[in-house]
Amino acid sequence: MYYIDPHIHMVSRITDDYERLARCGCLAVSEPAFWAGFDRASAYGFLDYFRHLVEFEPKRAGQFGIRHFCWLCINAKEAENVSLAREVISLIPQFLDRPNVLGIGEIGLNKNTRNEAIVFLEQVDLAARYDELILIHTPHLEDKYMGTRMIIDMLRSDSRIRAERVLIDHVEEHTIRHALEGGYWCAMTLYPTTKCTPQRAADLIEMYGTERVLVNSAGDWGPSDPLAVPKFIQEMKRRGHSEEVIRRVVLENPLAFFRQSRRWSREWETSLNGQLLTSEVPRTEPALAQTRS
Amino acid sequence: MTVASLPAQEALNRYFLELRCKLLDIAAILDRIDRGGPAPADPRLEQVRQALRELTSTSSGRAERIQLIFSRPYDPNWERPSLPRRP
């Protein structure tokens, strides 16, 4: 079945992962800007990172017929340094006309501190001023519930923000209801230990339906599985759910959210029309990389 | 789009071995902690005990309630920063 992985950090993955994604039917990935595993020394580190996301990574994905989209921001962890964060935010507008940029993200909270909240609000303001979609990172583990509620409070405090243009990511059993009741899109991250399993994600689809719900792998440099979305598809099939239901979650919902981006081009969708109408991935080799240096 | 769940008997049939496996994993981890000596005064152990009590509940929503056991509480009156004025 064809699908989109709406949250995966391909800068941390090897080129062979693109080939595996293509073999499993992945048509497109969207890559939010995130923490590199260490704090950058200066804003220039982000400048190079943003160039990586808008220039190099789309070419690498394209070698395997995968469309690469991205989101730009300073992540919540490095947002603790407010002066650095403000420098990074000032760099973002120059990239907002690039064709693969979907919006501002993944902004959010990490440890739910005051500094993180300040930088979150300033990036929400940036998105509002430039009419950008917003992708939100919610905190890990014991901080998730408090942080998700704080994020929703802050979103509601800005009258310029329309809920249908915001996606709240990494929701689980205790936060999904708050995101959906607020009118936001939400996504479940399929992680081996610390977030949702494919089974629990399927449970939440059965409990809350398919409206405004996505699933993603959030594959990155830590323990994670770039093929987690196909595993979710398998779990849904195992339970006897229809192709229509599964396609809604793994393909149509990401497209519906992305189409709201002011740079969205229908040309790519039109070029895919045959694949979008055919559920099964043909048993052919994916396009192989032409050059590797 | 609403999505129907499996009938209860079918869900039990399909997931029984997985359920059994995970219960044994939990028991083995608790035994592992015991083998290391007296239990430390660690608040996470009390969270685990609360979660185990929740597992024996007969009402649905156990996963959400266990998530909340392991969560810091939310204060609706938290002090919100204000956005600086733009020049």
CSV table of C-alpha atoms in Angstrom, one decimal:
chain,number,residue,atom,x,y,z
A,1,MET,CA,0.0,0.0,0.0
A,2,TYR,CA,1.3,3.5,-0.8
A,3,TYR,CA,1.8,5.8,2.1
A,4,ILE,CA,3.5,9.0,3.3
A,5,ASP,CA,5.7,9.2,6.4
A,6,PRO,CA,4.8,12.7,7.7
A,7,HIS,CA,7.6,12.8,10.3
A,8,ILE,CA,11.0,11.2,9.8
A,9,HIS,CA,14.5,12.7,10.2
A,10,MET,CA,16.2,11.5,7.1
A,11,VAL,CA,19.4,13.5,7.7
A,12,SER,CA,20.1,10.9,10.4
A,13,ARG,CA,19.4,7.9,8.1
A,14,ILE,CA,21.5,6.2,5.5
A,15,THR,CA,20.7,6.2,1.8
A,16,ASP,CA,19.8,2.6,1.9
A,17,ASP,CA,16.8,3.6,4.1
A,18,TYR,CA,15.4,5.6,1.3
A,19,GLU,CA,15.6,2.5,-0.9
A,20,ARG,CA,13.8,0.4,1.8
A,21,LEU,CA,11.1,3.1,2.2
A,22,ALA,CA,10.6,3.1,-1.6
A,23,ARG,CA,10.3,-0.7,-1.7
A,24,CYS,CA,7.6,-0.5,1.0
A,25,GLY,CA,5.5,2.0,-1.0
A,26,CYS,CA,6.6,5.3,0.6
A,27,LEU,CA,5.7,8.2,-1.8
A,28,ALA,CA,6.9,11.1,0.3
A,29,VAL,CA,8.5,12.0,3.6
A,30,SER,CA,8.2,15.2,5.6
A,31,GLU,CA,11.1,16.1,7.8
A,32,PRO,CA,10.8,18.5,10.7
A,33,ALA,CA,13.9,20.4,12.0
A,34,PHE,CA,15.0,18.8,15.3
A,35,TRP,CA,17.8,18.4,17.8
A,36,ALA,CA,21.0,16.9,16.4
A,37,GLY,CA,21.9,14.9,19.6
A,38,PHE,CA,24.1,17.8,20.7
A,39,ASP,CA,23.6,21.6,21.1
A,40,ARG,CA,24.9,23.6,18.1
A,41,ALA,CA,27.7,26.1,18.9
A,42,SER,CA,26.0,28.9,17.0
A,43,ALA,CA,23.2,30.0,14.7
A,44,TYR,CA,25.4,29.2,11.7
A,45,GLY,CA,25.0,25.5,12.5
A,46,PHE,CA,21.3,25.9,11.9
A,47,LEU,CA,21.9,27.8,8.6
A,48,ASP,CA,23.8,24.8,7.3
A,49,TYR,CA,21.2,22.4,8.6
A,50,PHE,CA,18.4,24.3,6.9
A,51,ARG,CA,20.3,24.3,3.6
A,52,HIS,CA,20.7,20.5,4.1
A,53,LEU,CA,16.9,20.2,4.5
A,54,VAL,CA,15.9,22.3,1.5
A,55,GLU,CA,18.8,21.5,-0.9
A,56,PHE,CA,20.5,18.2,-0.4
A,57,GLU,CA,17.9,15.9,1.2
A,58,PRO,CA,15.3,16.4,-1.6
A,59,LYS,CA,17.9,15.3,-4.1
A,60,ARG,CA,18.8,12.2,-2.1
A,61,ALA,CA,15.2,11.3,-1.7
A,62,GLY,CA,14.5,12.0,-5.4
A,63,GLN,CA,16.9,9.3,-6.4
A,64,PHE,CA,14.4,6.7,-5.2
A,65,GLY,CA,11.3,8.4,-6.4
A,66,ILE,CA,10.4,9.8,-3.0
A,67,ARG,CA,9.3,13.4,-2.6
A,68,HIS,CA,11.0,15.2,0.4
A,69,PHE,CA,9.2,17.9,2.3
A,70,CYS,CA,10.5,19.7,5.4
A,71,TRP,CA,9.7,22.0,8.3
A,72,LEU,CA,12.0,24.7,9.8
A,73,CYS,CA,12.4,26.0,13.3
A,74,ILE,CA,14.6,25.8,16.4
A,75,ASN,CA,13.7,22.7,18.4
A,76,ALA,CA,12.4,22.9,21.9
A,77,LYS,CA,15.6,21.5,23.5
A,78,GLU,CA,17.9,24.2,22.1
A,79,ALA,CA,15.2,26.8,22.7
A,80,GLU,CA,16.3,26.9,26.3
A,81,ASN,CA,18.9,29.3,25.1
A,82,VAL,CA,16.6,32.2,24.2
A,83,SER,CA,19.2,34.5,22.6
A,84,LEU,CA,20.5,31.7,20.3
A,85,ALA,CA,16.8,30.8,19.5
A,86,ARG,CA,16.1,34.4,18.4
A,87,GLU,CA,19.1,34.4,16.1
A,88,VAL,CA,17.9,31.1,14.5
A,89,ILE,CA,14.3,32.4,14.1
A,90,SER,CA,15.7,35.4,12.3
A,91,LEU,CA,17.3,33.1,9.7
A,92,ILE,CA,14.2,31.1,8.9
A,93,PRO,CA,12.2,33.6,6.6
A,94,GLN,CA,14.9,33.5,3.9
A,95,PHE,CA,14.1,29.8,3.4
A,96,LEU,CA,10.3,30.1,3.4
A,97,ASP,CA,10.0,30.4,-0.3
A,98,ARG,CA,11.7,27.0,-1.0
A,99,PRO,CA,9.3,24.6,-2.7
A,100,ASN,CA,9.7,21.7,-0.2
A,101,VAL,CA,9.1,23.7,2.9
A,102,LEU,CA,5.7,23.0,4.4
A,103,GLY,CA,5.8,25.3,7.5
A,104,ILE,CA,7.2,25.9,10.9
A,105,GLY,CA,8.1,22.8,13.0
A,106,GLU,CA,8.7,20.8,15.0
A,107,ILE,CA,8.2,23.6,17.6
A,108,GLY,CA,7.0,22.8,21.1
A,109,LEU,CA,8.2,22.0,24.6
A,110,ASN,CA,10.8,19.7,26.1
A,111,LYS,CA,10.9,20.1,29.8
A,112,ASN,CA,8.0,22.6,29.9
A,113,THR,CA,10.2,25.5,31.1
A,114,ARG,CA,9.5,29.3,30.8
A,115,ASN,CA,12.3,29.8,28.2
A,116,GLU,CA,10.9,27.0,26.0
A,117,ALA,CA,7.4,28.6,26.3
A,118,ILE,CA,8.8,32.0,25.3
A,119,VAL,CA,10.5,30.6,22.2
A,120,PHE,CA,7.4,28.5,21.3
A,121,LEU,CA,5.3,31.7,21.4
A,122,GLU,CA,7.8,33.5,19.2
A,123,GLN,CA,7.7,30.8,16.6
A,124,VAL,CA,3.9,30.6,16.6
A,125,ASP,CA,4.1,34.3,16.0
A,126,LEU,CA,6.5,33.7,13.1
A,127,ALA,CA,4.1,31.2,11.6
A,128,ALA,CA,1.2,33.6,12.0
A,129,ARG,CA,3.0,36.5,10.3
A,130,TYR,CA,4.1,34.3,7.3
A,131,ASP,CA,0.8,32.3,7.1
A,132,GLU,CA,2.6,29.0,7.7
A,133,LEU,CA,1.4,25.6,8.9
A,134,ILE,CA,2.6,24.6,12.3
A,135,LEU,CA,4.0,21.1,13.3
A,136,ILE,CA,4.2,20.6,17.1
A,137,HIS,CA,6.5,18.4,19.1
A,138,THR,CA,5.0,17.4,22.4
A,139,PRO,CA,7.4,16.4,25.3
A,140,HIS,CA,8.5,12.9,26.2
A,141,LEU,CA,7.3,10.5,28.9
A,142,GLU,CA,6.3,12.2,32.2
A,143,ASP,CA,6.4,15.7,30.7
A,144,LYS,CA,4.0,14.9,27.8
A,145,TYR,CA,0.7,15.5,29.5
A,146,MET,CA,1.6,18.8,31.2
A,147,GLY,CA,3.4,20.0,28.1
A,148,THR,CA,0.6,19.1,25.7
A,149,ARG,CA,-1.9,21.0,27.8
A,150,MET,CA,0.4,24.0,28.0
A,151,ILE,CA,0.9,24.0,24.3
A,152,ILE,CA,-2.8,24.0,23.6
A,153,ASP,CA,-3.2,26.9,26.1
A,154,MET,CA,-0.7,28.9,24.2
A,155,LEU,CA,-2.2,28.1,20.8
A,156,ARG,CA,-5.6,29.2,22.1
A,157,SER,CA,-4.1,32.5,23.3
A,158,ASP,CA,-3.2,33.6,19.8
A,159,SER,CA,-6.4,34.5,17.9
A,160,ARG,CA,-4.5,34.4,14.5
A,161,ILE,CA,-4.0,30.6,14.8
A,162,ARG,CA,-6.5,28.3,13.2
A,163,ALA,CA,-6.6,24.9,14.7
A,164,GLU,CA,-7.0,23.1,11.4
A,165,ARG,CA,-3.6,24.5,10.3
A,166,VAL,CA,-1.8,23.0,13.3
A,167,LEU,CA,-0.7,19.3,13.8
A,168,ILE,CA,0.1,18.2,17.3
A,169,ASP,CA,2.6,15.3,17.1
A,170,HIS,CA,3.5,12.4,19.4
A,171,VAL,CA,0.0,12.1,20.9
A,172,GLU,CA,-0.7,9.0,23.0
A,173,GLU,CA,-3.7,7.7,25.0
A,174,HIS,CA,-3.7,10.6,27.5
A,175,THR,CA,-3.2,13.4,25.0
A,176,ILE,CA,-5.0,12.5,21.8
A,177,ARG,CA,-8.4,13.6,23.0
A,178,HIS,CA,-7.2,17.1,24.0
A,179,ALA,CA,-5.7,17.6,20.5
A,180,LEU,CA,-8.7,16.4,18.6
A,181,GLU,CA,-11.3,18.2,20.8
A,182,GLY,CA,-9.3,21.4,20.2
A,183,GLY,CA,-9.9,20.9,16.4
A,184,TYR,CA,-6.2,20.2,15.7
A,185,TRP,CA,-4.7,17.5,13.5
A,186,CYS,CA,-2.7,15.0,15.5
A,187,ALA,CA,-0.1,12.2,14.8
A,188,MET,CA,1.0,9.1,16.7
A,189,THR,CA,4.7,8.3,16.6
A,190,LEU,CA,5.5,4.6,16.3
A,191,TYR,CA,8.6,4.1,18.5
A,192,PRO,CA,9.9,0.9,19.9
A,193,THR,CA,9.8,1.8,23.7
A,194,THR,CA,8.9,5.4,24.5
A,195,LYS,CA,5.9,6.3,22.4
A,196,CYS,CA,3.2,4.3,20.6
A,197,THR,CA,3.5,0.8,19.3
A,198,PRO,CA,1.7,0.0,16.0
A,199,GLN,CA,-0.8,-2.0,18.0
A,200,ARG,CA,-1.6,0.9,20.4
A,201,ALA,CA,-1.9,3.2,17.4
A,202,ALA,CA,-4.4,0.9,15.8
A,203,ASP,CA,-6.3,0.8,19.1
A,204,LEU,CA,-6.5,4.6,19.2
A,205,ILE,CA,-7.8,4.6,15.6
A,206,GLU,CA,-10.6,2.3,16.7
A,207,MET,CA,-11.4,4.5,19.7
A,208,TYR,CA,-11.2,7.9,18.0
A,209,GLY,CA,-11.7,7.2,14.3
A,210,THR,CA,-9.6,8.4,11.3
A,211,GLU,CA,-10.6,12.1,11.2
A,212,ARG,CA,-7.5,14.4,11.4
A,213,VAL,CA,-5.2,11.5,12.6
A,214,LEU,CA,-1.8,10.6,11.1
A,215,VAL,CA,0.9,8.0,12.0
A,216,ASN,CA,4.6,8.4,11.6
A,217,SER,CA,7.9,6.7,12.4
A,218,ALA,CA,9.9,9.8,13.6
A,219,GLY,CA,12.9,7.7,12.5
A,220,ASP,CA,16.0,9.5,13.7
A,221,TRP,CA,19.5,8.9,15.1
A,222,GLY,CA,18.2,7.0,18.2
A,223,PRO,CA,16.4,3.7,18.5
A,224,SER,CA,13.7,4.0,15.9
A,225,ASP,CA,12.3,2.2,12.9
A,226,PRO,CA,12.0,4.0,9.6
A,227,LEU,CA,9.6,1.2,8.4
A,228,ALA,CA,7.2,1.7,11.4
A,229,VAL,CA,4.3,3.0,9.2
A,230,PRO,CA,4.3,-0.3,7.1
A,231,LYS,CA,4.1,-2.2,10.4
A,232,PHE,CA,1.1,-0.1,11.4
A,233,ILE,CA,-0.5,-0.9,8.0
A,234,GLN,CA,0.1,-4.6,8.7
A,235,GLU,CA,-1.4,-4.4,12.1
A,236,MET,CA,-4.5,-2.7,10.7
A,237,LYS,CA,-4.8,-5.4,8.0
A,238,ARG,CA,-4.4,-8.1,10.6
A,239,ARG,CA,-7.5,-6.8,12.4
A,240,GLY,CA,-9.4,-6.8,9.2
A,241,HIS,CA,-9.7,-3.1,8.7
A,242,SER,CA,-10.6,-2.0,5.2
A,243,GLU,CA,-8.1,-0.5,2.7
A,244,GLU,CA,-10.2,2.6,2.7
A,245,VAL,CA,-9.7,3.1,6.4
A,246,ILE,CA,-6.0,2.5,6.3
A,247,ARG,CA,-5.4,4.7,3.2
A,248,ARG,CA,-7.2,7.5,5.0
A,249,VAL,CA,-4.7,7.5,7.8
A,250,VAL,CA,-1.5,6.8,6.0
A,251,LEU,CA,-2.0,8.6,2.7
A,252,GLU,CA,-5.1,10.8,2.4
A,253,ASN,CA,-4.8,12.5,5.8
A,254,PRO,CA,-1.2,13.6,5.4
A,255,LEU,CA,-2.0,15.0,1.9
A,256,ALA,CA,-5.1,16.8,3.3
A,257,PHE,CA,-3.0,18.5,5.9
A,258,PHE,CA,-0.1,19.3,3.6
A,259,ARG,CA,-2.4,20.8,0.9
A,260,GLN,CA,-3.0,23.8,3.2
A,261,SER,CA,0.6,24.9,2.9
A,262,ARG,CA,0.8,28.1,0.8
A,263,ARG,CA,3.6,26.5,-1.4
A,264,TRP,CA,1.8,23.3,-2.0
A,265,SER,CA,1.9,22.3,-5.7
A,266,ARG,CA,-0.8,20.0,-7.1
A,267,GLU,CA,1.6,19.0,-9.9
A,268,TRP,CA,3.3,16.3,-7.8
A,269,GLU,CA,-0.1,14.8,-6.8
A,270,THR,CA,-1.2,14.9,-10.4
A,271,SER,CA,2.0,13.0,-11.5
A,272,LEU,CA,1.2,10.4,-8.8
A,273,ASN,CA,-2.4,9.9,-9.8
A,274,GLY,CA,-1.9,6.4,-11.1
A,275,GLN,CA,-0.2,5.3,-7.8
A,276,LEU,CA,-2.8,7.1,-5.6
A,277,LEU,CA,-5.6,5.2,-7.3
A,278,THR,CA,-3.8,1.8,-7.1
A,279,SER,CA,-3.4,0.4,-3.6
A,280,GLU,CA,-0.8,-2.2,-4.2
A,281,VAL,CA,2.9,-1.4,-4.6
A,282,PRO,CA,4.0,-2.9,-7.9
A,283,ARG,CA,6.7,-5.6,-7.6
A,284,THR,CA,9.3,-3.6,-9.5
A,285,GLU,CA,12.7,-2.3,-8.4
A,286,PRO,CA,12.7,1.3,-7.1
A,287,ALA,CA,14.7,3.8,-9.0
A,288,LEU,CA,18.3,3.3,-7.9
A,289,ALA,CA,20.7,6.1,-7.1
A,290,GLN,CA,22.3,7.4,-10.1
A,291,THR,CA,25.4,8.8,-8.4
A,292,ARG,CA,27.0,8.4,-5.0
A,293,SER,CA,29.9,10.4,-3.9
B,1,MET,CA,-14.7,7.7,9.6
B,2,THR,CA,-15.5,5.3,12.5
B,3,VAL,CA,-13.6,2.1,12.8
B,4,ALA,CA,-15.0,-1.1,14.4
B,5,SER,CA,-13.0,-3.0,17.0
B,6,LEU,CA,-12.6,-6.8,16.9
B,7,PRO,CA,-15.2,-8.8,18.8
B,8,ALA,CA,-14.0,-9.5,22.4
B,9,GLN,CA,-13.5,-13.3,21.9
B,10,GLU,CA,-11.6,-12.7,18.7
B,11,ALA,CA,-9.4,-10.1,20.3
B,12,LEU,CA,-8.6,-12.4,23.2
B,13,ASN,CA,-7.8,-15.3,20.8
B,14,ARG,CA,-5.4,-13.1,18.7
B,15,TYR,CA,-3.7,-11.3,21.5
B,16,PHE,CA,-3.6,-13.9,24.3
B,17,LEU,CA,0.0,-15.0,23.7
B,18,GLU,CA,1.2,-11.4,23.4
B,19,LEU,CA,-0.6,-10.6,26.6
B,20,ARG,CA,0.8,-13.6,28.4
B,21,CYS,CA,4.3,-12.7,27.2
B,22,LYS,CA,4.1,-9.1,28.4
B,23,LEU,CA,2.8,-10.1,31.8
B,24,LEU,CA,5.7,-12.5,32.2
B,25,ASP,CA,8.1,-9.8,31.2
B,26,ILE,CA,6.7,-7.5,33.9
B,27,ALA,CA,6.9,-10.3,36.5
B,28,ALA,CA,10.5,-11.1,35.5
B,29,ILE,CA,11.6,-7.4,35.7
B,30,LEU,CA,10.1,-7.1,39.2
B,31,ASP,CA,11.9,-10.4,40.2
B,32,ARG,CA,15.1,-8.9,38.8
B,33,ILE,CA,14.7,-5.8,41.0
B,34,ASP,CA,14.0,-8.1,44.0
B,35,ARG,CA,17.2,-10.1,43.4
B,36,GLY,CA,19.2,-6.9,43.8
B,37,GLY,CA,18.3,-6.6,47.5
B,38,PRO,CA,15.7,-4.5,49.4
B,39,ALA,CA,13.6,-2.3,47.2
B,40,PRO,CA,15.0,1.3,47.0
B,41,ALA,CA,12.8,4.2,48.2
B,42,ASP,CA,12.2,5.3,44.6
B,43,PRO,CA,8.9,7.0,43.7
B,44,ARG,CA,8.9,5.1,40.3
B,45,LEU,CA,8.2,1.9,42.2
B,46,GLU,CA,5.1,3.3,43.7
B,47,GLN,CA,4.0,4.4,40.2
B,48,VAL,CA,4.6,0.8,39.0
B,49,ARG,CA,2.5,-0.5,41.9
B,50,GLN,CA,-0.3,1.9,41.1
B,51,ALA,CA,-0.2,0.9,37.4
B,52,LEU,CA,-0.4,-2.8,38.3
B,53,ARG,CA,-3.5,-2.1,40.4
B,54,GLU,CA,-5.0,-0.3,37.4
B,55,LEU,CA,-4.4,-3.4,35.3
B,56,THR,CA,-6.9,-5.3,37.5
B,57,SER,CA,-9.6,-2.7,37.0
B,58,THR,CA,-12.6,-4.0,35.1
B,59,SER,CA,-13.4,-0.6,33.4
B,60,SER,CA,-12.0,0.3,30.0
B,61,GLY,CA,-9.5,3.2,29.6
B,62,ARG,CA,-6.7,1.5,31.5
B,63,ALA,CA,-4.0,2.6,29.1
B,64,GLU,CA,-5.0,6.3,29.5
B,65,ARG,CA,-5.2,6.0,33.3
B,66,ILE,CA,-1.7,4.3,33.4
B,67,GLN,CA,-0.3,7.1,31.2
B,68,LEU,CA,-1.6,9.6,33.8
B,69,ILE,CA,0.0,7.7,36.7
B,70,PHE,CA,3.4,8.2,35.0
B,71,SER,CA,2.7,11.9,34.1
B,72,ARG,CA,3.5,15.1,35.9
B,73,PRO,CA,0.3,17.0,36.8
B,74,TYR,CA,-0.9,19.9,34.7
B,75,ASP,CA,-1.7,23.2,36.4
B,76,PRO,CA,-4.3,25.2,34.4
B,77,ASN,CA,-3.1,28.4,36.1
B,78,TRP,CA,0.6,28.0,35.0
B,79,GLU,CA,2.3,31.4,34.5
B,80,ARG,CA,2.2,32.2,30.7
B,81,PRO,CA,4.9,34.4,29.3
B,82,SER,CA,3.8,37.2,27.0
B,83,LEU,CA,5.0,37.8,23.5
B,84,PRO,CA,7.4,40.8,23.3
B,85,ARG,CA,6.0,43.8,21.4
B,86,ARG,CA,7.3,44.0,17.8
B,87,PRO,CA,8.9,47.3,16.8
